[in-house]
């Protein structure tokens, strides 16, 4: 039986960096499920469809061929045969991904894909509904969070380091809007599973946060 570690939490809590590090340490596959929603959002944007227009989104969904491949242990996401791993990281795609992720048909389309990977591999999978919906039987469940202000400050630093001109207030507003959208959608909202361990990374650097998660993992790892 494969070992599954589920890490959920809001954007900017450090999920992907920490999950990747944990997977590397354990020799597990790291699965970034947000990339699946992002690739689907890109597909919709490429067709000039409003991500909130679920009728139009649903009409084109059967054509969206989203696939994960692993190259040297690194996850790549493919859309209709094209590697879109980089182009899905823009703010425009982030926003659209948040919108389409409230669409039940989108979640249904990506459900089997996520479960299949976890059933046949040892994985560290990060997302919003991994412990609650996708892998309710995961052996280890972690809810990783930090205050909105701290997550916005991290994002602001990332963006300004890349040379982007943004204000902290705008980034904070974006973070809060995305939290609200992810937490209040009718289907698979972002929430801590009853049996998940809460890890708050506020005031912690990446190394400290990773160590906290690794400690939870080693305490709960099945023998
Ligand atoms: O983690 P991320 O920022 O790459 O995720 C992009 C969007 O996809 C985010 O707004 C929430 C959504 N998402 C989701 O609904 N369920 C997941 N398991 C992963 C991401």
PDB file of C-alpha atoms and ligand atoms in Angstrom:
ATOM      1  CA  UNK A   1       0.000   0.000   0.000  1.00  0.00           C
ATOM      2  CA  UNK A   2       1.304   3.444  -0.827  1.00  0.00           C
ATOM      3  CA  UNK A   3       1.951   6.101   1.787  1.00  0.00           C
ATOM      4  CA  UNK A   4       0.102   9.380   1.269  1.00  0.00           C
ATOM      5  CA  UNK A   5       0.895  12.677   2.948  1.00  0.00           C
ATOM      6  CA  UNK A   6      -1.730  15.391   2.419  1.00  0.00           C
ATOM      7  CA  UNK A   7      -0.800  19.038   2.918  1.00  0.00           C
ATOM      8  CA  UNK A   8      -3.567  21.608   2.597  1.00  0.00           C
ATOM      9  CA  UNK A   9      -3.687  25.300   3.307  1.00  0.00           C
ATOM     10  CA  UNK A  10      -4.138  28.768   1.829  1.00  0.00           C
ATOM     11  CA  UNK A  11      -1.935  30.320  -0.847  1.00  0.00           C
ATOM     12  CA  UNK A  12       1.387  31.603   0.459  1.00  0.00           C
ATOM     13  CA  UNK A  13       1.631  29.367   3.542  1.00  0.00           C
ATOM     14  CA  UNK A  14       4.736  27.748   2.050  1.00  0.00           C
ATOM     15  CA  UNK A  15       3.002  24.509   1.034  1.00  0.00           C
ATOM     16  CA  UNK A  16       4.777  23.860  -2.250  1.00  0.00           C
ATOM     17  CA  UNK A  17       8.328  24.575  -1.067  1.00  0.00           C
ATOM     18  CA  UNK A  18       7.848  22.578   2.122  1.00  0.00           C
ATOM     19  CA  UNK A  19       5.995  19.695   0.444  1.00  0.00           C
ATOM     20  CA  UNK A  20       8.722  19.455  -2.207  1.00  0.00           C
ATOM     21  CA  UNK A  21      11.407  19.349   0.470  1.00  0.00           C
ATOM     22  CA  UNK A  22       9.564  16.695   2.506  1.00  0.00           C
ATOM     23  CA  UNK A  23       9.065  14.557  -0.615  1.00  0.00           C
ATOM     24  CA  UNK A  24      12.752  14.822  -1.471  1.00  0.00           C
ATOM     25  CA  UNK A  25      13.781  13.755   2.026  1.00  0.00           C
ATOM     26  CA  UNK A  26      11.466  10.725   1.954  1.00  0.00           C
ATOM     27  CA  UNK A  27      12.013   9.786  -1.703  1.00  0.00           C
ATOM     28  CA  UNK A  28       8.286  10.353  -2.397  1.00  0.00           C
ATOM     29  CA  UNK A  29       6.711  12.038  -5.419  1.00  0.00           C
ATOM     30  CA  UNK A  30       5.627  15.634  -4.851  1.00  0.00           C
ATOM     31  CA  UNK A  31       2.232  16.387  -6.398  1.00  0.00           C
ATOM     32  CA  UNK A  32       1.288  20.063  -6.711  1.00  0.00           C
ATOM     33  CA  UNK A  33      -2.454  19.860  -7.400  1.00  0.00           C
ATOM     34  CA  UNK A  34      -2.809  23.631  -7.839  1.00  0.00           C
ATOM     35  CA  UNK A  35      -0.953  23.194 -11.137  1.00  0.00           C
ATOM     36  CA  UNK A  36      -3.874  21.111 -12.435  1.00  0.00           C
ATOM     37  CA  UNK A  37      -6.362  23.908 -11.712  1.00  0.00           C
ATOM     38  CA  UNK A  38      -3.961  26.435 -13.182  1.00  0.00           C
ATOM     39  CA  UNK A  39      -3.523  24.443 -16.411  1.00  0.00           C
ATOM     40  CA  UNK A  40      -7.299  24.092 -16.729  1.00  0.00           C
ATOM     41  CA  UNK A  41      -7.668  27.850 -16.136  1.00  0.00           C
ATOM     42  CA  UNK A  42      -5.073  28.547 -18.836  1.00  0.00           C
ATOM     43  CA  UNK A  43      -7.064  26.387 -21.254  1.00  0.00           C
ATOM     44  CA  UNK A  44     -10.161  28.481 -20.542  1.00  0.00           C
ATOM     45  CA  UNK A  45      -8.300  31.814 -20.836  1.00  0.00           C
ATOM     46  CA  UNK A  46      -6.727  30.747 -24.146  1.00  0.00           C
ATOM     47  CA  UNK A  47     -10.261  30.408 -25.497  1.00  0.00           C
ATOM     48  CA  UNK A  48     -11.267  33.857 -24.243  1.00  0.00           C
ATOM     49  CA  UNK A  49     -13.870  32.360 -21.960  1.00  0.00           C
ATOM     50  CA  UNK A  50     -14.801  34.109 -18.704  1.00  0.00           C
ATOM     51  CA  UNK A  51     -13.739  31.622 -15.979  1.00  0.00           C
ATOM     52  CA  UNK A  52     -16.973  32.407 -14.094  1.00  0.00           C
ATOM     53  CA  UNK A  53     -19.117  31.462 -17.120  1.00  0.00           C
ATOM     54  CA  UNK A  54     -19.538  27.838 -16.094  1.00  0.00           C
ATOM     55  CA  UNK A  55     -21.755  26.904 -19.060  1.00  0.00           C
ATOM     56  CA  UNK A  56     -19.046  27.911 -21.518  1.00  0.00           C
ATOM     57  CA  UNK A  57     -16.289  26.456 -19.325  1.00  0.00           C
ATOM     58  CA  UNK A  58     -18.138  23.145 -19.079  1.00  0.00           C
ATOM     59  CA  UNK A  59     -18.683  23.049 -22.847  1.00  0.00           C
ATOM     60  CA  UNK A  60     -14.929  23.118 -23.565  1.00  0.00           C
ATOM     61  CA  UNK A  61     -13.738  21.014 -20.590  1.00  0.00           C
ATOM     62  CA  UNK A  62     -13.808  17.684 -22.452  1.00  0.00           C
ATOM     63  CA  UNK A  63     -11.115  19.119 -24.760  1.00  0.00           C
ATOM     64  CA  UNK A  64      -8.811  20.097 -21.888  1.00  0.00           C
ATOM     65  CA  UNK A  65      -6.237  17.327 -21.775  1.00  0.00           C
ATOM     66  CA  UNK A  66      -4.368  17.967 -18.516  1.00  0.00           C
ATOM     67  CA  UNK A  67      -1.593  15.601 -17.513  1.00  0.00           C
ATOM     68  CA  UNK A  68       1.225  15.408 -14.968  1.00  0.00           C
ATOM     69  CA  UNK A  69       4.620  14.023 -15.929  1.00  0.00           C
ATOM     70  CA  UNK A  70       7.706  13.612 -13.797  1.00  0.00           C
ATOM     71  CA  UNK A  71      11.073  14.555 -15.239  1.00  0.00           C
ATOM     72  CA  UNK A  72      14.017  13.820 -12.947  1.00  0.00           C
ATOM     73  CA  UNK A  73      11.609  13.755  -9.990  1.00  0.00           C
ATOM     74  CA  UNK A  74      10.279  17.219 -10.881  1.00  0.00           C
ATOM     75  CA  UNK A  75       6.579  17.643 -11.683  1.00  0.00           C
ATOM     76  CA  UNK A  76       5.689  19.052 -15.089  1.00  0.00           C
ATOM     77  CA  UNK A  77       2.138  19.871 -16.091  1.00  0.00           C
ATOM     78  CA  UNK A  78       1.081  19.371 -19.695  1.00  0.00           C
ATOM     79  CA  UNK A  79      -1.909  20.907 -21.394  1.00  0.00           C
ATOM     80  CA  UNK A  80      -2.906  19.208 -24.654  1.00  0.00           C
ATOM     81  CA  UNK A  81       0.635  17.845 -24.988  1.00  0.00           C
ATOM     82  CA  UNK A  82       2.387  21.149 -24.257  1.00  0.00           C
ATOM     83  CA  UNK A  83       4.497  21.776 -21.149  1.00  0.00           C
ATOM     84  CA  UNK A  84       2.786  24.753 -19.459  1.00  0.00           C
ATOM     85  CA  UNK A  85       4.566  24.478 -16.081  1.00  0.00           C
ATOM     86  CA  UNK A  86       5.944  28.009 -16.295  1.00  0.00           C
ATOM     87  CA  UNK A  87       3.177  29.940 -18.030  1.00  0.00           C
ATOM     88  CA  UNK A  88       0.611  28.922 -15.398  1.00  0.00           C
ATOM     89  CA  UNK A  89       2.391  31.033 -12.757  1.00  0.00           C
ATOM     90  CA  UNK A  90       1.052  34.471 -13.749  1.00  0.00           C
ATOM     91  CA  UNK A  91      -1.345  36.483 -11.520  1.00  0.00           C
ATOM     92  CA  UNK A  92      -3.952  36.280 -14.319  1.00  0.00           C
ATOM     93  CA  UNK A  93      -3.877  32.467 -14.260  1.00  0.00           C
ATOM     94  CA  UNK A  94      -3.902  32.468 -10.414  1.00  0.00           C
ATOM     95  CA  UNK A  95      -7.122  34.434 -10.401  1.00  0.00           C
ATOM     96  CA  UNK A  96      -8.739  32.333 -13.106  1.00  0.00           C
ATOM     97  CA  UNK A  97      -7.665  29.109 -11.339  1.00  0.00           C
ATOM     98  CA  UNK A  98      -9.364  30.271  -8.160  1.00  0.00           C
ATOM     99  CA  UNK A  99     -12.570  30.988 -10.152  1.00  0.00           C
ATOM    100  CA  UNK A 100     -12.717  27.718 -12.066  1.00  0.00           C
ATOM    101  CA  UNK A 101     -11.837  25.684  -8.983  1.00  0.00           C
ATOM    102  CA  UNK A 102     -15.341  26.494  -7.652  1.00  0.00           C
ATOM    103  CA  UNK A 103     -16.795  24.701 -10.677  1.00  0.00           C
ATOM    104  CA  UNK A 104     -17.921  21.133  -9.766  1.00  0.00           C
ATOM    105  CA  UNK A 105     -17.285  19.812 -13.296  1.00  0.00           C
ATOM    106  CA  UNK A 106     -13.675  21.009 -13.135  1.00  0.00           C
ATOM    107  CA  UNK A 107     -13.135  19.314  -9.762  1.00  0.00           C
ATOM    108  CA  UNK A 108     -14.775  16.132 -11.064  1.00  0.00           C
ATOM    109  CA  UNK A 109     -12.467  16.089 -14.086  1.00  0.00           C
ATOM    110  CA  UNK A 110      -9.339  16.381 -11.894  1.00  0.00           C
ATOM    111  CA  UNK A 111     -10.488  13.991  -9.147  1.00  0.00           C
ATOM    112  CA  UNK A 112      -9.433  10.615 -10.644  1.00  0.00           C
ATOM    113  CA  UNK A 113      -6.159  11.993 -11.897  1.00  0.00           C
ATOM    114  CA  UNK A 114      -5.136  12.974  -8.349  1.00  0.00           C
ATOM    115  CA  UNK A 115      -6.366   9.764  -6.720  1.00  0.00           C
ATOM    116  CA  UNK A 116      -4.710   7.524  -9.304  1.00  0.00           C
ATOM    117  CA  UNK A 117      -1.273   9.047  -8.671  1.00  0.00           C
ATOM    118  CA  UNK A 118      -1.674   8.645  -4.901  1.00  0.00           C
ATOM    119  CA  UNK A 119      -2.908   5.062  -5.108  1.00  0.00           C
ATOM    120  CA  UNK A 120       0.083   3.880  -7.086  1.00  0.00           C
ATOM    121  CA  UNK A 121       2.858   6.025  -5.552  1.00  0.00           C
ATOM    122  CA  UNK A 122       4.122   7.280  -2.210  1.00  0.00           C
ATOM    123  CA  UNK A 123       3.211  10.951  -2.457  1.00  0.00           C
ATOM    124  CA  UNK A 124       3.309  14.264  -0.703  1.00  0.00           C
ATOM    125  CA  UNK A 125       0.302  15.984  -2.271  1.00  0.00           C
ATOM    126  CA  UNK A 126      -0.516  19.623  -1.655  1.00  0.00           C
ATOM    127  CA  UNK A 127      -3.715  21.531  -2.348  1.00  0.00           C
ATOM    128  CA  UNK A 128      -6.899  22.707  -0.665  1.00  0.00           C
ATOM    129  CA  UNK A 129      -9.061  19.589  -0.360  1.00  0.00           C
ATOM    130  CA  UNK A 130      -6.527  16.769  -0.320  1.00  0.00           C
ATOM    131  CA  UNK A 131      -7.201  15.583   3.246  1.00  0.00           C
ATOM    132  CA  UNK A 132     -10.929  16.379   3.125  1.00  0.00           C
ATOM    133  CA  UNK A 133     -11.927  15.072  -0.332  1.00  0.00           C
ATOM    134  CA  UNK A 134      -9.197  13.564  -2.508  1.00  0.00           C
ATOM    135  CA  UNK A 135      -7.294  11.408   0.010  1.00  0.00           C
ATOM    136  CA  UNK A 136      -9.464  11.143   3.143  1.00  0.00           C
ATOM    137  CA  UNK A 137      -7.492   7.992   4.059  1.00  0.00           C
ATOM    138  CA  UNK A 138      -4.074   9.631   3.821  1.00  0.00           C
ATOM    139  CA  UNK A 139      -1.861   8.385   6.645  1.00  0.00           C
ATOM    140  CA  UNK A 140      -0.582  11.878   7.407  1.00  0.00           C
ATOM    141  CA  UNK A 141      -2.614  15.090   7.091  1.00  0.00           C
ATOM    142  CA  UNK A 142      -1.245  18.562   7.687  1.00  0.00           C
ATOM    143  CA  UNK A 143      -2.980  21.928   7.493  1.00  0.00           C
ATOM    144  CA  UNK A 144      -0.338  24.547   6.859  1.00  0.00           C
ATOM    145  CA  UNK A 145      -1.190  28.166   7.442  1.00  0.00           C
ATOM    146  CA  UNK A 146       0.084  31.663   8.333  1.00  0.00           C
ATOM    147  CA  UNK A 147      -1.649  35.008   8.798  1.00  0.00           C
ATOM    148  CA  UNK A 148      -2.850  36.792   5.637  1.00  0.00           C
ATOM    149  CA  UNK A 149      -0.465  39.678   6.421  1.00  0.00           C
ATOM    150  CA  UNK A 150       2.537  37.380   6.601  1.00  0.00           C
ATOM    151  CA  UNK A 151       1.573  35.502   3.445  1.00  0.00           C
ATOM    152  CA  UNK A 152       1.071  38.814   1.619  1.00  0.00           C
ATOM    153  CA  UNK A 153       4.492  40.048   2.784  1.00  0.00           C
ATOM    154  CA  UNK A 154       6.135  36.870   1.426  1.00  0.00           C
ATOM    155  CA  UNK A 155       4.325  37.242  -1.896  1.00  0.00           C
ATOM    156  CA  UNK A 156       5.177  40.945  -2.068  1.00  0.00           C
ATOM    157  CA  UNK A 157       8.889  40.173  -1.562  1.00  0.00           C
ATOM    158  CA  UNK A 158       8.778  37.463  -4.235  1.00  0.00           C
ATOM    159  CA  UNK A 159       7.160  39.784  -6.772  1.00  0.00           C
ATOM    160  CA  UNK A 160       9.400  42.783  -6.104  1.00  0.00           C
ATOM    161  CA  UNK A 161      12.501  40.549  -6.268  1.00  0.00           C
ATOM    162  CA  UNK A 162      11.306  39.577  -9.752  1.00  0.00           C
ATOM    163  CA  UNK A 163      11.215  43.302 -10.584  1.00  0.00           C
ATOM    164  CA  UNK A 164       7.417  43.610 -10.553  1.00  0.00           C
ATOM    165  CA  UNK A 165       5.950  46.890  -9.357  1.00  0.00           C
ATOM    166  CA  UNK A 166       3.213  46.117  -6.856  1.00  0.00           C
ATOM    167  CA  UNK A 167       2.020  47.618  -3.603  1.00  0.00           C
ATOM    168  CA  UNK A 168       1.849  45.586  -0.392  1.00  0.00           C
ATOM    169  CA  UNK A 169      -1.756  46.721   0.128  1.00  0.00           C
ATOM    170  CA  UNK A 170      -2.803  45.377  -3.288  1.00  0.00           C
ATOM    171  CA  UNK A 171      -1.062  42.061  -2.653  1.00  0.00           C
ATOM    172  CA  UNK A 172      -2.748  41.777   0.750  1.00  0.00           C
ATOM    173  CA  UNK A 173      -6.128  42.511  -0.785  1.00  0.00           C
ATOM    174  CA  UNK A 174      -5.480  39.827  -3.431  1.00  0.00           C
ATOM    175  CA  UNK A 175      -4.492  37.283  -0.778  1.00  0.00           C
ATOM    176  CA  UNK A 176      -7.622  38.007   1.253  1.00  0.00           C
ATOM    177  CA  UNK A 177      -9.871  37.847  -1.827  1.00  0.00           C
ATOM    178  CA  UNK A 178      -8.407  34.497  -2.848  1.00  0.00           C
ATOM    179  CA  UNK A 179      -8.748  33.129   0.708  1.00  0.00           C
ATOM    180  CA  UNK A 180     -12.370  34.201   0.772  1.00  0.00           C
ATOM    181  CA  UNK A 181     -13.059  32.631  -2.616  1.00  0.00           C
ATOM    182  CA  UNK A 182     -11.319  29.344  -1.682  1.00  0.00           C
ATOM    183  CA  UNK A 183     -12.954  29.105   1.765  1.00  0.00           C
ATOM    184  CA  UNK A 184     -16.488  29.996   0.733  1.00  0.00           C
ATOM    185  CA  UNK A 185     -17.061  27.987  -2.420  1.00  0.00           C
ATOM    186  CA  UNK A 186     -19.894  25.470  -2.190  1.00  0.00           C
ATOM    187  CA  UNK A 187     -17.798  22.524  -3.295  1.00  0.00           C
ATOM    188  CA  UNK A 188     -14.636  21.255  -1.554  1.00  0.00           C
ATOM    189  CA  UNK A 189     -13.902  24.542   0.256  1.00  0.00           C
ATOM    190  CA  UNK A 190     -10.521  25.094   1.856  1.00  0.00           C
ATOM    191  CA  UNK A 191     -10.779  23.858   5.428  1.00  0.00           C
ATOM    192  CA  UNK A 192      -8.784  21.885   7.933  1.00  0.00           C
ATOM    193  CA  UNK A 193      -9.754  18.195   8.088  1.00  0.00           C
ATOM    194  CA  UNK A 194     -10.840  17.104  11.574  1.00  0.00           C
ATOM    195  CA  UNK A 195      -7.862  14.750  11.828  1.00  0.00           C
ATOM    196  CA  UNK A 196      -5.248  17.071  10.276  1.00  0.00           C
ATOM    197  CA  UNK A 197      -2.381  18.524  12.305  1.00  0.00           C
ATOM    198  CA  UNK A 198      -2.288  22.336  12.222  1.00  0.00           C
ATOM    199  CA  UNK A 199       1.112  23.873  11.466  1.00  0.00           C
ATOM    200  CA  UNK A 200       1.249  27.686  11.680  1.00  0.00           C
ATOM    201  CA  UNK A 201       4.288  29.127   9.891  1.00  0.00           C
ATOM    202  CA  UNK A 202       3.732  32.764  10.973  1.00  0.00           C
ATOM    203  CA  UNK A 203       7.065  34.206  12.105  1.00  0.00           C
ATOM    204  CA  UNK A 204       8.986  31.148  10.907  1.00  0.00           C
ATOM    205  CA  UNK A 205      11.480  31.062   8.093  1.00  0.00           C
ATOM    206  CA  UNK A 206      11.285  28.333   5.502  1.00  0.00           C
ATOM    207  CA  UNK A 207      13.798  26.079   7.241  1.00  0.00           C
ATOM    208  CA  UNK A 208      11.978  26.356  10.578  1.00  0.00           C
ATOM    209  CA  UNK A 209       8.618  25.697   8.922  1.00  0.00           C
ATOM    210  CA  UNK A 210      10.010  22.696   7.029  1.00  0.00           C
ATOM    211  CA  UNK A 211      11.469  21.279  10.247  1.00  0.00           C
ATOM    212  CA  UNK A 212       8.078  21.619  11.959  1.00  0.00           C
ATOM    213  CA  UNK A 213       6.390  19.690   9.158  1.00  0.00           C
ATOM    214  CA  UNK A 214       9.124  17.040   9.094  1.00  0.00           C
ATOM    215  CA  UNK A 215       8.643  16.519  12.828  1.00  0.00           C
ATOM    216  CA  UNK A 216       4.891  15.957  12.341  1.00  0.00           C
ATOM    217  CA  UNK A 217       5.621  13.562   9.478  1.00  0.00           C
ATOM    218  CA  UNK A 218       8.123  11.467  11.414  1.00  0.00           C
ATOM    219  CA  UNK A 219       5.821  11.303  14.451  1.00  0.00           C
ATOM    220  CA  UNK A 220       2.940  10.046  12.352  1.00  0.00           C
ATOM    221  CA  UNK A 221       4.713   7.907   9.780  1.00  0.00           C
ATOM    222  CA  UNK A 222       3.262   4.379   9.704  1.00  0.00           C
ATOM    223  CA  UNK A 223       5.849   1.778  10.710  1.00  0.00           C
TER     224      UNK A 223
HETATM  225  O1  LIG B   1      -1.993  26.342  -4.924  1.00  0.00           O
HETATM  226  P1  LIG B   1      -2.236  27.234  -6.135  1.00  0.00           P
HETATM  227  O2  LIG B   1      -2.173  28.708  -5.851  1.00  0.00           O
HETATM  228  O3  LIG B   1      -1.360  26.848  -7.291  1.00  0.00           O
HETATM  229  O4  LIG B   1      -3.745  26.906  -6.567  1.00  0.00           O
HETATM  230  C1  LIG B   1      -4.395  27.595  -7.598  1.00  0.00           C
HETATM  231  C2  LIG B   1      -5.897  27.625  -7.332  1.00  0.00           C
HETATM  232  O5  LIG B   1      -6.434  26.309  -7.449  1.00  0.00           O
HETATM  233  C3  LIG B   1      -6.289  28.137  -5.948  1.00  0.00           C
HETATM  234  O6  LIG B   1      -7.015  29.340  -6.034  1.00  0.00           O
HETATM  235  C4  LIG B   1      -7.186  27.093  -5.354  1.00  0.00           C
HETATM  236  C5  LIG B   1      -7.317  26.021  -6.382  1.00  0.00           C
HETATM  237  N1  LIG B   1      -7.014  24.704  -5.844  1.00  0.00           N
HETATM  238  C6  LIG B   1      -8.055  23.956  -5.384  1.00  0.00           C
HETATM  239  O7  LIG B   1      -9.202  24.413  -5.386  1.00  0.00           O
HETATM  240  N2  LIG B   1      -7.851  22.696  -4.932  1.00  0.00           N
HETATM  241  C7  LIG B   1      -6.615  22.180  -4.906  1.00  0.00           C
HETATM  242  N3  LIG B   1      -6.433  20.943  -4.469  1.00  0.00           N
HETATM  243  C8  LIG B   1      -5.511  22.952  -5.354  1.00  0.00           C
HETATM  244  C9  LIG B   1      -5.748  24.217  -5.810  1.00  0.00           C
END
